[in-house]
CSV table of C-alpha atoms in Angstrom, one decimal:
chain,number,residue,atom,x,y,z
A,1,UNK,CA,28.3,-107.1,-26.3
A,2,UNK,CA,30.6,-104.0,-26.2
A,3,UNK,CA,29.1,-101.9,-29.1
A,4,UNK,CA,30.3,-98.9,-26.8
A,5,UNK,CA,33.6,-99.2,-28.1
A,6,UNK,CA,32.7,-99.0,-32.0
A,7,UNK,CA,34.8,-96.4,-32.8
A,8,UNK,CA,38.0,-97.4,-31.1
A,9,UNK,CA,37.7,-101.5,-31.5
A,10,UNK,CA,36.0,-101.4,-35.3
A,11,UNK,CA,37.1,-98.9,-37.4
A,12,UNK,CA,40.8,-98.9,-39.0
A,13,UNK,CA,40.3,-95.4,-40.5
A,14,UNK,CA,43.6,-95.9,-43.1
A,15,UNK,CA,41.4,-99.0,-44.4
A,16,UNK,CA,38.7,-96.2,-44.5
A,17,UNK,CA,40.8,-93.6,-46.7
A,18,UNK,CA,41.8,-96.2,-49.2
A,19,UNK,CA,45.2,-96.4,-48.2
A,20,UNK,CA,45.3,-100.0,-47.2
A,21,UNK,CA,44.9,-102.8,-49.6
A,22,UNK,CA,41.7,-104.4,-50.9
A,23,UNK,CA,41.4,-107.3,-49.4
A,24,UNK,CA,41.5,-105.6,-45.8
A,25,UNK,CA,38.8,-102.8,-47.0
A,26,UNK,CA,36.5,-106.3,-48.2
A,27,UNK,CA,37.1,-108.2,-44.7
A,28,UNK,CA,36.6,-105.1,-42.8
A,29,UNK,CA,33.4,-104.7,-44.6
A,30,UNK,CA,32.4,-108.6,-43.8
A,31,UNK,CA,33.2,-107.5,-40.2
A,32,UNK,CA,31.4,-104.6,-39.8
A,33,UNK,CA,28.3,-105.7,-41.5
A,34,UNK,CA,28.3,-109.1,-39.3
A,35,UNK,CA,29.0,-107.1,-35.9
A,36,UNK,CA,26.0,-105.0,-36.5
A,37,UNK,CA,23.3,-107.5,-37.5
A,38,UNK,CA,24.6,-109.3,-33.9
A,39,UNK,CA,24.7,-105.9,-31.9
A,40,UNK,CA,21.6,-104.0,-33.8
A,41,UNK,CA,19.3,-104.3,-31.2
A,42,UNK,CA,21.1,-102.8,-28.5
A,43,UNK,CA,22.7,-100.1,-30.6
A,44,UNK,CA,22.9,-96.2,-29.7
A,45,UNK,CA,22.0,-93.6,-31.9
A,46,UNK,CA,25.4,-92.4,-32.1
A,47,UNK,CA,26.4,-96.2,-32.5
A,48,UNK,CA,24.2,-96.5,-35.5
A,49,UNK,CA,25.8,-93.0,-37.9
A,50,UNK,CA,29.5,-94.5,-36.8
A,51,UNK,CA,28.6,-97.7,-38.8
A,52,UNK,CA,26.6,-96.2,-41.5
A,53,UNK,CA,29.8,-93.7,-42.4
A,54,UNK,CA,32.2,-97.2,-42.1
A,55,UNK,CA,29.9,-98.9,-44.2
A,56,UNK,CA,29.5,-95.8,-46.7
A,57,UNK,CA,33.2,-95.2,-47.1
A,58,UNK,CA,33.9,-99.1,-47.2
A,59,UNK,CA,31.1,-99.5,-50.0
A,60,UNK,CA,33.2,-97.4,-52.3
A,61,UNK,CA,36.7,-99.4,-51.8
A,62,UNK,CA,35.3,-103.4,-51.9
A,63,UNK,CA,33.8,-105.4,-54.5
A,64,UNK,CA,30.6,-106.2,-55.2
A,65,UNK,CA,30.5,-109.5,-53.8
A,66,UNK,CA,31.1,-108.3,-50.7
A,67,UNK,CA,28.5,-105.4,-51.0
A,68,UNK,CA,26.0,-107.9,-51.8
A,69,UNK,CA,27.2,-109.8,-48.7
A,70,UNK,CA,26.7,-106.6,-46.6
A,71,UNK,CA,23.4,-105.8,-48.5
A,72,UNK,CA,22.3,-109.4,-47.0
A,73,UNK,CA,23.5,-108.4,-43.7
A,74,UNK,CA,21.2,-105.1,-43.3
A,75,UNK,CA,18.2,-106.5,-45.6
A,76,UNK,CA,15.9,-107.7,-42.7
A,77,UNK,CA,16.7,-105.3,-39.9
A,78,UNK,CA,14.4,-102.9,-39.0
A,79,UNK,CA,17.1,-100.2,-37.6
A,80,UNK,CA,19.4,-100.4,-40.3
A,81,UNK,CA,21.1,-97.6,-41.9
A,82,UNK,CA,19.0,-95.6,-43.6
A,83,UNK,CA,21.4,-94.0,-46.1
A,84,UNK,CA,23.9,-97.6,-46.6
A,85,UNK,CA,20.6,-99.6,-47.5
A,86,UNK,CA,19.2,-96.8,-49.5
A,87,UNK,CA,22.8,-96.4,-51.5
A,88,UNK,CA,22.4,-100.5,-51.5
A,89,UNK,CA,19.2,-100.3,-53.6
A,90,UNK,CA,20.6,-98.6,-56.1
A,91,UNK,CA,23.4,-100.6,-56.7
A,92,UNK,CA,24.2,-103.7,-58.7
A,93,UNK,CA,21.2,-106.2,-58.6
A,94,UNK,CA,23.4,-108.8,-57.0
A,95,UNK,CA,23.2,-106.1,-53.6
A,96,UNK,CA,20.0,-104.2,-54.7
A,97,UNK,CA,18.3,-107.6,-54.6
A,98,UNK,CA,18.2,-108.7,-50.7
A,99,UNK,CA,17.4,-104.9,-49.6
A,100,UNK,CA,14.9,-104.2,-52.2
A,101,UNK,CA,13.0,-107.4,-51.7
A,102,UNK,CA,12.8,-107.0,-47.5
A,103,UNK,CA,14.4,-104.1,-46.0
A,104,UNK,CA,11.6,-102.3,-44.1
A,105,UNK,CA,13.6,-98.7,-43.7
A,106,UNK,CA,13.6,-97.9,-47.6
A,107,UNK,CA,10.6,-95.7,-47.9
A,108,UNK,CA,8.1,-95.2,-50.7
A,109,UNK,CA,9.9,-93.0,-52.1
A,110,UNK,CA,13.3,-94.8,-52.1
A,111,UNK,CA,11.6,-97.8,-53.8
A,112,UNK,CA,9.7,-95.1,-56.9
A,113,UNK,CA,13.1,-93.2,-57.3
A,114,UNK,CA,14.9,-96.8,-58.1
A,115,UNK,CA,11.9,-97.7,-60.0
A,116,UNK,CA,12.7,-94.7,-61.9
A,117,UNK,CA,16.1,-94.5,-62.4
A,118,UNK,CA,17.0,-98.7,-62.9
A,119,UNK,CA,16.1,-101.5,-65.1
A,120,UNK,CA,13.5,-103.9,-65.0
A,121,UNK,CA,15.5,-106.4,-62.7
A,122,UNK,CA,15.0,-104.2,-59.5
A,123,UNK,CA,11.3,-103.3,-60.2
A,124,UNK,CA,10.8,-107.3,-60.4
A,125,UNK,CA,12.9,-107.2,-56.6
A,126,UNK,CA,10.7,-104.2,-55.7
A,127,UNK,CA,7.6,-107.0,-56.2
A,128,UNK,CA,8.3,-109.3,-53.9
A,129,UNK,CA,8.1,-107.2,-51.1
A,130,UNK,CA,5.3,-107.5,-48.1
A,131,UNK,CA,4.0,-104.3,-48.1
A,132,UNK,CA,3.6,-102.6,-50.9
A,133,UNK,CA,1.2,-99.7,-51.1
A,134,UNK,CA,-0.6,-97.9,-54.2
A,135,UNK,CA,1.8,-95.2,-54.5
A,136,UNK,CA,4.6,-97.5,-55.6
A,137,UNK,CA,2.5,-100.2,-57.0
A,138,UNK,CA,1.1,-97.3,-59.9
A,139,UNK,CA,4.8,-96.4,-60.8
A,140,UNK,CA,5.6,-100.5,-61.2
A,141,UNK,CA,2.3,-101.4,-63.9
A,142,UNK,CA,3.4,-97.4,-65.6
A,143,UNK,CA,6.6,-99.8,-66.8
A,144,UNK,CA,4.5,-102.1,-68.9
A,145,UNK,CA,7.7,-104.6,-68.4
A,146,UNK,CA,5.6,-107.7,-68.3
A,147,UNK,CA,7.8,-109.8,-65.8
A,148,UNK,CA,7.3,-106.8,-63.7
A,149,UNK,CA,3.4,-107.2,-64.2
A,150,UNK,CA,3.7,-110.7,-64.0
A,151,UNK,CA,5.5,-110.9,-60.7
A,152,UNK,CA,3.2,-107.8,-59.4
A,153,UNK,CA,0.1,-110.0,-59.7
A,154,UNK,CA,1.2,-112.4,-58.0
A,155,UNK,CA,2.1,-111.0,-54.8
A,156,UNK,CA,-1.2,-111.3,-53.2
A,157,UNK,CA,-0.5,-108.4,-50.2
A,158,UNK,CA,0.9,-105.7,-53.0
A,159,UNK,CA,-1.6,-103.1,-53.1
A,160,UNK,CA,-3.2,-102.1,-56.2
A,161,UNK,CA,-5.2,-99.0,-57.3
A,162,UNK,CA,-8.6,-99.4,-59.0
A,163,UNK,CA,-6.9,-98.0,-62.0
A,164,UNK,CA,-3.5,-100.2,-62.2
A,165,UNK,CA,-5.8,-103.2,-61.6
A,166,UNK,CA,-7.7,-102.3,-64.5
A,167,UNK,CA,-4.5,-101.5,-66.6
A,168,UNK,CA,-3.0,-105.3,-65.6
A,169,UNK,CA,-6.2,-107.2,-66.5
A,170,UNK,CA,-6.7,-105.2,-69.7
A,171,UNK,CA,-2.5,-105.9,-70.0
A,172,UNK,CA,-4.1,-110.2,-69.6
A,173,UNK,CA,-6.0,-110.0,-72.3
A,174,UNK,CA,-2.6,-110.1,-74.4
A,175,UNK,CA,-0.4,-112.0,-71.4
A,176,UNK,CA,-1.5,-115.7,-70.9
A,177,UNK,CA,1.0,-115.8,-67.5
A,178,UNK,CA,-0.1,-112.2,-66.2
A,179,UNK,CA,-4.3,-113.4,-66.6
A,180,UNK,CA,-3.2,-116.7,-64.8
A,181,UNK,CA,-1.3,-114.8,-61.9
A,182,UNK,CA,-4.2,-112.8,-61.6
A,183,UNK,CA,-6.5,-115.4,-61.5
A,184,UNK,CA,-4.8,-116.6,-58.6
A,185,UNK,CA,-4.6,-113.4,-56.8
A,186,UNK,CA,-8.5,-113.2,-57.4
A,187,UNK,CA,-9.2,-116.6,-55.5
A,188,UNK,CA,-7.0,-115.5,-52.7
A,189,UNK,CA,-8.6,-112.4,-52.4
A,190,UNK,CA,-12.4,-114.3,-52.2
A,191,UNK,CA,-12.8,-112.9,-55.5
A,192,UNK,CA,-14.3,-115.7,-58.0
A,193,UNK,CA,-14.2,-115.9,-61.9
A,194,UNK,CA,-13.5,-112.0,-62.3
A,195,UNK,CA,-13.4,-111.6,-66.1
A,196,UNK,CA,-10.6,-110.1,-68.0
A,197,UNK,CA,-11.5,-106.4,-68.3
A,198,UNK,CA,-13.6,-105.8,-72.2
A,199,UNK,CA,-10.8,-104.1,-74.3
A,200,UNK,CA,-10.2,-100.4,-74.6
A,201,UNK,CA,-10.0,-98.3,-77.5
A,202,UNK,CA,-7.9,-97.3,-79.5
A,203,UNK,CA,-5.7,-94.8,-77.5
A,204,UNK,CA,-5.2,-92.4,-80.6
A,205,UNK,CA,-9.1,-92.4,-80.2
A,206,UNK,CA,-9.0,-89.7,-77.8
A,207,UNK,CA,-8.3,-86.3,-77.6
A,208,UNK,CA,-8.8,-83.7,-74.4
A,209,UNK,CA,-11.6,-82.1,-76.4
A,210,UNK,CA,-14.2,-84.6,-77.0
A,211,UNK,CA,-12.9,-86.2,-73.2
A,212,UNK,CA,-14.5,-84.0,-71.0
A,213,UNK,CA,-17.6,-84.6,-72.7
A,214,UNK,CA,-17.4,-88.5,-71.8
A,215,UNK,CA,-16.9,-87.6,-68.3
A,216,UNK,CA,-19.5,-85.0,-67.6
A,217,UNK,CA,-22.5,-87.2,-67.0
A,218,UNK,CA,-20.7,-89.0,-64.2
A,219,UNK,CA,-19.6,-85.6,-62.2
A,220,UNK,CA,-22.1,-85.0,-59.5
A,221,UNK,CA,-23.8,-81.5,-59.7
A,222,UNK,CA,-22.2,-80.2,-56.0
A,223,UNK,CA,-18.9,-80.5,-57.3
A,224,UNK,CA,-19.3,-77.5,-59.6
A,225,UNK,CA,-19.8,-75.8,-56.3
A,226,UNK,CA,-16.8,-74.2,-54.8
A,227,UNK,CA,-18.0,-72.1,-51.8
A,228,UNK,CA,-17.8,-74.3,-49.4
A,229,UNK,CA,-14.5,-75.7,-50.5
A,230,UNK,CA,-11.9,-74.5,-47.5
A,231,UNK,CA,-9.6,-73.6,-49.6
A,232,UNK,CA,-11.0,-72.6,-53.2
A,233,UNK,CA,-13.5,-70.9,-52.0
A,234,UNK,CA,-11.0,-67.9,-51.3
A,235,UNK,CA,-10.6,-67.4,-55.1
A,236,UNK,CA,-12.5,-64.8,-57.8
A,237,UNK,CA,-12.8,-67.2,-60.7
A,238,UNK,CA,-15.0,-65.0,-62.3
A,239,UNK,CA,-12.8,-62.3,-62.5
A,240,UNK,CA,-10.0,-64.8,-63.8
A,241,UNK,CA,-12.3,-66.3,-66.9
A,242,UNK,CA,-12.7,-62.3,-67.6
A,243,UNK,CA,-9.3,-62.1,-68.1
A,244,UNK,CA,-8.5,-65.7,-70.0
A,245,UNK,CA,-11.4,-64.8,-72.5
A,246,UNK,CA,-9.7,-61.9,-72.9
A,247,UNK,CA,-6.0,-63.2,-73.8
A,248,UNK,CA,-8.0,-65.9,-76.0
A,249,UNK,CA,-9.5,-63.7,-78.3
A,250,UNK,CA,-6.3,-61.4,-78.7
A,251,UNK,CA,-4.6,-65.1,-78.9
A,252,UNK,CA,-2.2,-64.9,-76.7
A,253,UNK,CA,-3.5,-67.6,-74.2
A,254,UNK,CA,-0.6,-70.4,-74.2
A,255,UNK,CA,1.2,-72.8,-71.9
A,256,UNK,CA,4.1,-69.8,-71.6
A,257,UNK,CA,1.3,-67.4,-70.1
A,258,UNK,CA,0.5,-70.1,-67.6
A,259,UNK,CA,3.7,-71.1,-66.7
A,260,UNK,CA,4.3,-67.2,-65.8
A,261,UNK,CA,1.3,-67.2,-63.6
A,262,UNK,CA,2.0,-70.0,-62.0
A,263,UNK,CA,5.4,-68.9,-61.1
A,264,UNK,CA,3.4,-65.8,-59.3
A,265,UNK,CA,1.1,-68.3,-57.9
A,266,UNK,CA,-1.7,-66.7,-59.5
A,267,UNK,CA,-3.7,-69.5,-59.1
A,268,UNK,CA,-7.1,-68.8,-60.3
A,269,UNK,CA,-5.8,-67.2,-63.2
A,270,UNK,CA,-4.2,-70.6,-64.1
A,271,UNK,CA,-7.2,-72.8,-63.3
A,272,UNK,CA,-9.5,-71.0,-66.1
A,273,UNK,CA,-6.1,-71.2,-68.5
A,274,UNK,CA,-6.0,-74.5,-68.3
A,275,UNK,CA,-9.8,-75.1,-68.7
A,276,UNK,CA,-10.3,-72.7,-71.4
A,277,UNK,CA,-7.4,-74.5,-72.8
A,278,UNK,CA,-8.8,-78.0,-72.2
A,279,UNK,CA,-12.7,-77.9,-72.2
A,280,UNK,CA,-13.0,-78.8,-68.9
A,281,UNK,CA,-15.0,-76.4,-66.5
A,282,UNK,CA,-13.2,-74.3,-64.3
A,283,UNK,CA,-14.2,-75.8,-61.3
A,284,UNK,CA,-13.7,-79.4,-61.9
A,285,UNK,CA,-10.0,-78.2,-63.1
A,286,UNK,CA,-9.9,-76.2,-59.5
A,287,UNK,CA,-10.4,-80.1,-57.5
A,288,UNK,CA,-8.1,-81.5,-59.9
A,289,UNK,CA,-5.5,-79.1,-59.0
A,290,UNK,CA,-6.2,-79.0,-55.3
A,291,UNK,CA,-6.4,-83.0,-54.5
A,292,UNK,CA,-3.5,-84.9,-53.2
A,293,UNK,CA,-5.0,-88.1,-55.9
A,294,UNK,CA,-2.6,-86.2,-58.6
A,295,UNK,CA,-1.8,-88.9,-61.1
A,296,UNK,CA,-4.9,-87.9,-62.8
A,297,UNK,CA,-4.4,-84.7,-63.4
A,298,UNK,CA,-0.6,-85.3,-64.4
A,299,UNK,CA,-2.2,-87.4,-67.4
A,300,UNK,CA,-4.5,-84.8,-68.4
A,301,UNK,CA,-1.8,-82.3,-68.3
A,302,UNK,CA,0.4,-85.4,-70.2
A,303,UNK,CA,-2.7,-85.0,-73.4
A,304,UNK,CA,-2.2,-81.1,-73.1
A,305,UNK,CA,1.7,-81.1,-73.7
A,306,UNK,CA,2.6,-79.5,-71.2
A,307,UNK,CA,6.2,-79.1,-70.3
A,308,UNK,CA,8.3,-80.8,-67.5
A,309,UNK,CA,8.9,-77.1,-66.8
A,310,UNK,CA,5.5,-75.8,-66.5
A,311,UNK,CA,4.2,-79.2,-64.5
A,312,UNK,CA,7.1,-78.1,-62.0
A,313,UNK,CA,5.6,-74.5,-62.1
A,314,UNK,CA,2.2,-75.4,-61.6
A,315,UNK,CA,2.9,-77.8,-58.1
A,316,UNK,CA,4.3,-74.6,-56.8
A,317,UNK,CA,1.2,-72.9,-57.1
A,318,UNK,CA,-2.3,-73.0,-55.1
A,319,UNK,CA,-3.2,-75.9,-52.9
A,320,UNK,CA,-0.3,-78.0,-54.0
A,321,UNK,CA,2.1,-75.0,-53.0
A,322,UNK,CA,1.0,-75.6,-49.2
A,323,UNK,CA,0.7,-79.0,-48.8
A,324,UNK,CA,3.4,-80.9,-50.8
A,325,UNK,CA,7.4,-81.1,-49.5
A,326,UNK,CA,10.0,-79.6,-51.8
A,327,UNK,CA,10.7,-83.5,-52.3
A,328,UNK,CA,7.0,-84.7,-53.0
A,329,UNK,CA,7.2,-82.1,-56.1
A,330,UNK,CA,10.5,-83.7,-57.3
A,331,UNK,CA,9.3,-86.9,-57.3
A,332,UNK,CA,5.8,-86.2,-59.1
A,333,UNK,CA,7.9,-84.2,-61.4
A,334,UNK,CA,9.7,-87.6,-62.2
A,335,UNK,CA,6.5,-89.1,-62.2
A,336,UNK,CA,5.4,-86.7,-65.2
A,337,UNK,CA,8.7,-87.1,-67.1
A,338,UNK,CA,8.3,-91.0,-67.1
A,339,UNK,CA,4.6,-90.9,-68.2
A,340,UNK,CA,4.2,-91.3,-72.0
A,341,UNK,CA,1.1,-89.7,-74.1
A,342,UNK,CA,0.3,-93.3,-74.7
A,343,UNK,CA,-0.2,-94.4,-71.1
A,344,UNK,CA,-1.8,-91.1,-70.2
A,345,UNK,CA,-4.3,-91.6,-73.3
A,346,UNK,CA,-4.9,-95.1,-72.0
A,347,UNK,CA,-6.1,-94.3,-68.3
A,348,UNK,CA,-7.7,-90.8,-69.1
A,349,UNK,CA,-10.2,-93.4,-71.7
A,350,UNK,CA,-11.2,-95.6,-68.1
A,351,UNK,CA,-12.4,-91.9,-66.3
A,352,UNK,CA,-15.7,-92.6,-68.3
A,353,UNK,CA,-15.9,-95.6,-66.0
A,354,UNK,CA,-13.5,-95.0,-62.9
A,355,UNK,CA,-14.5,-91.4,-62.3
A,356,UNK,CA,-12.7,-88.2,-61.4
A,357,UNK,CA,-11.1,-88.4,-57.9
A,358,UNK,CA,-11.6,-85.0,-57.2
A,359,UNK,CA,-12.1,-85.0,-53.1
């Protein structure tokens, strides 16, 4: 097959511009997505950007029926485009559909940030996939769309965190279809008569004051030492809580004084703010704020209202500062914007049980 000559053979670039009428922009769409399923094999990496920008440029001139035609095309091959499948998933269901439910080159992140930004029909695509790890899984139960649940359950290979498991089997005790699909996925997964989980409750029960007292018991003594943490045992804490007792008794201690010292990446100065502000001991808010298992201590800052703003600050600062991407931050920031009081108030009552993940 002559894939050498894609850019002379394939590519009518007035079809490309919009100058040519729709019907050729929609047939050389067809034709370009059917050339590359038969030719992606042997495909060159220069060979592979020529028909992503054709099938870019032709996705905004041809109807959806032929996107979705396209989307069909790509959905199963391993080199696709990156970018045209990605743009793919967010599109109408009709194309989101194939490409959601089997394209292996959309990323975790691809499949949270659609999660995020579409309706409940592409979560319930997102479900069916193969491989689906924790990360994504968490952001799928945090829509409490119950098709979504439903369909999550079922798909024995999804993974699912301790804490979104217990969220879906509390969710069964209200669901008749979501406690049968999970009955199911128990038995496949050699688990046998695993009882819905016992109620939760009240979430309005709960406030970050009395919380830390229902967690204590269950922290292990050597986490409240720092010194051999690699990294926080750098930090004067002592010197910090000086200073946070100080701005508490003059009353000046609030979220805008944190926000400014974690925009100086002052970071032990926010670490005894925040647990001066929250009851919890310094050091416990220190291995919250220096552990990549985040979604914790996103619902704890959820209880304490803090801002979009200051939760953006705050994963510029420290440990997080070092070791999360410009786009990891953005997309736990979106994380944090989607999370309601509600569902932080409902997974902060199961840390009694669950435990802090704090290594």
């Amino acid at each position: 097959m002559k894939t050498a000559t894609l850019k002379t053979e394939l590519v009518d670039w007035k079809v490309l511009s919009g100058q040519g009428d729709r019907n050729k922009s929609d047939e050389l769409m067809r034709h370009v997505a059917t050339l590359f399923s038969l030719t992606a094999e042997h495909c060159t990496d220069e060979q592979l950007a020529t028909y992503d920008t054709v099938m870019q440029r032709l996705a905004d001139l041809v109807c959806e029926e032929t996107r979705s035609f396209a989307a069909k095309k790509l959905s199963t091959l391993g080199n696709a485009p990156h970018q045209i499948v990605r743009r793919f998933a967010f599109d109408a269901i009709a194309v989101a559909n194939p490409v959601l439910k089997h394209s292996p080159v959309l990323t975790d992140q691809d499949l949270i940030e659609v999660s995020d930004v579409k309706g409940k029909d592409h979560m319930v695509a997102i479900c069916f996939r193969k491989q689906l790890s924790c990360v994504v899984t968490d952001v799928l139960i945090e829509s409490e769309h119950g098709s979504v649940l439903i369909k999550l359950a079922a798909n024995a290979d999804a993974e699912i965190s301790p804490i979104g498991m217990r969220v879906l089997k509390n969710a069964a005790a209200n669901d008749q279809a979501l406690a049968k699909e999970l009955s199911r996925r128990d038995k496949a997964n050699g688990v046998e008569d695993v009882k819905a989980a016992a109620p939760l409750k009240r979430t309005n029960d709960l406030s970050v004051a009395s919380l830390w007292k229902d967690i204590e018991a269950q922290v292990p003594g050597p986490l409240y030492d720092l010194s051999m943490h690699s990294y926080l045992a750098r930090y004067r804490f002592e010197s910090s809580l000086n200073k946070i007792d100080k701005l508490e008794r003059q009353g000046v201690l609030d979220k805008g004084i944190l926000r400014q010292y974690a925009s100086n990446d002052q970071f032990a100065d926010v670490v005894c703010g925040i647990a001066r502000m929250s009851g919890f001991p310094h050091q416990i808010v220190a291995r919250m704020m220096a552990t990549l298992h985040w979604e914790q201590t996103l619902c704890l800052f959820k209880l304490m209202g803090f801002s979009d703003q200051l939760v953006e600050s705050l994963l510029s600062c420290g440990p997080w500062l070092l070791c999360l991407s410009p786009n990891q931050s953005m997309m736990i920031v979106k994380q944090y914007r989607l999370l309601t009081v509600e569902q932080a108030r409902s997974r902060a009552l199961l840390w009694p049980q669950d435990g802090l993940l704090l290594d």
